[in-house]
Amino acid sequence: MKEYPAFSVILFLYFIICFIIVPEWKNGKGFEKTLAKICIL
C-alpha cells in the first residue's frame, strides 16, 4: 500500500487502539466511551 501510507498508519493505529487500549477503557468517561463505540462499530 505504498500509494496510501497514511491510510495504512491510521488502520494500524485503529487496531492498536481498539484491541489494546479500549479494553482498559470500559469504565472510562466521555472521549474514551466515544472511541470504544467507534471500535465496536
JSON list of C-alpha atoms in Angstrom, two decimals:
[
{"chain": "A", "resi": 1, "resn": "MET", "atom": "CA", "xyz": [0.00, 0.00, 0.00]},
{"chain": "A", "resi": 2, "resn": "LYS", "atom": "CA", "xyz": [2.71, 2.47, -0.96]},
{"chain": "A", "resi": 3, "resn": "GLU", "atom": "CA", "xyz": [0.10, 4.72, -2.52]},
{"chain": "A", "resi": 4, "resn": "TYR", "atom": "CA", "xyz": [-1.75, 5.12, 0.79]},
{"chain": "A", "resi": 5, "resn": "PRO", "atom": "CA", "xyz": [0.83, 5.22, 3.60]},
{"chain": "A", "resi": 6, "resn": "ALA", "atom": "CA", "xyz": [-1.35, 7.48, 5.75]},
{"chain": "A", "resi": 7, "resn": "PHE", "atom": "CA", "xyz": [-4.30, 5.08, 5.47]},
{"chain": "A", "resi": 8, "resn": "SER", "atom": "CA", "xyz": [-2.09, 2.15, 6.48]},
{"chain": "A", "resi": 9, "resn": "VAL", "atom": "CA", "xyz": [-0.85, 4.02, 9.54]},
{"chain": "A", "resi": 10, "resn": "ILE", "atom": "CA", "xyz": [-4.38, 5.03, 10.56]},
{"chain": "A", "resi": 11, "resn": "LEU", "atom": "CA", "xyz": [-5.64, 1.46, 10.16]},
{"chain": "A", "resi": 12, "resn": "PHE", "atom": "CA", "xyz": [-2.71, 0.14, 12.20]},
{"chain": "A", "resi": 13, "resn": "LEU", "atom": "CA", "xyz": [-3.37, 2.66, 14.99]},
{"chain": "A", "resi": 14, "resn": "TYR", "atom": "CA", "xyz": [-7.08, 1.83, 14.85]},
{"chain": "A", "resi": 15, "resn": "PHE", "atom": "CA", "xyz": [-6.37, -1.82, 15.58]},
{"chain": "A", "resi": 16, "resn": "ILE", "atom": "CA", "xyz": [-3.93, -0.94, 18.37]},
{"chain": "A", "resi": 17, "resn": "ILE", "atom": "CA", "xyz": [-6.46, 1.41, 19.98]},
{"chain": "A", "resi": 18, "resn": "CYS", "atom": "CA", "xyz": [-9.38, -0.98, 19.62]},
{"chain": "A", "resi": 19, "resn": "PHE", "atom": "CA", "xyz": [-7.69, -4.14, 20.84]},
{"chain": "A", "resi": 20, "resn": "ILE", "atom": "CA", "xyz": [-5.19, -2.84, 23.39]},
{"chain": "A", "resi": 21, "resn": "ILE", "atom": "CA", "xyz": [-6.38, 0.50, 24.77]},
{"chain": "A", "resi": 22, "resn": "VAL", "atom": "CA", "xyz": [-10.19, 0.25, 24.65]},
{"chain": "A", "resi": 23, "resn": "PRO", "atom": "CA", "xyz": [-10.47, -2.89, 26.86]},
{"chain": "A", "resi": 24, "resn": "GLU", "atom": "CA", "xyz": [-8.91, -0.81, 29.65]},
{"chain": "A", "resi": 25, "resn": "TRP", "atom": "CA", "xyz": [-11.41, 2.00, 29.00]},
{"chain": "A", "resi": 26, "resn": "LYS", "atom": "CA", "xyz": [-14.60, 0.03, 29.65]},
{"chain": "A", "resi": 27, "resn": "ASN", "atom": "CA", "xyz": [-15.18, 2.16, 32.75]},
{"chain": "A", "resi": 28, "resn": "GLY", "atom": "CA", "xyz": [-13.99, 5.32, 31.03]},
{"chain": "A", "resi": 29, "resn": "LYS", "atom": "CA", "xyz": [-15.91, 8.54, 30.50]},
{"chain": "A", "resi": 30, "resn": "GLY", "atom": "CA", "xyz": [-16.57, 10.89, 27.60]},
{"chain": "A", "resi": 31, "resn": "PHE", "atom": "CA", "xyz": [-13.93, 10.55, 24.88]},
{"chain": "A", "resi": 32, "resn": "GLU", "atom": "CA", "xyz": [-12.95, 7.03, 25.91]},
{"chain": "A", "resi": 33, "resn": "LYS", "atom": "CA", "xyz": [-16.54, 5.80, 25.63]},
{"chain": "A", "resi": 34, "resn": "THR", "atom": "CA", "xyz": [-16.96, 7.51, 22.28]},
{"chain": "A", "resi": 35, "resn": "LEU", "atom": "CA", "xyz": [-13.80, 5.87, 20.96]},
{"chain": "A", "resi": 36, "resn": "ALA", "atom": "CA", "xyz": [-14.98, 2.48, 22.26]},
{"chain": "A", "resi": 37, "resn": "LYS", "atom": "CA", "xyz": [-18.29, 2.92, 20.40]},
{"chain": "A", "resi": 38, "resn": "ILE", "atom": "CA", "xyz": [-16.41, 3.64, 17.17]},
{"chain": "A", "resi": 39, "resn": "CYS", "atom": "CA", "xyz": [-14.37, 0.47, 17.65]},
{"chain": "A", "resi": 40, "resn": "ILE", "atom": "CA", "xyz": [-17.46, -1.63, 18.33]},
{"chain": "A", "resi": 41, "resn": "LEU", "atom": "CA", "xyz": [-18.93, -0.42, 15.04]}
]
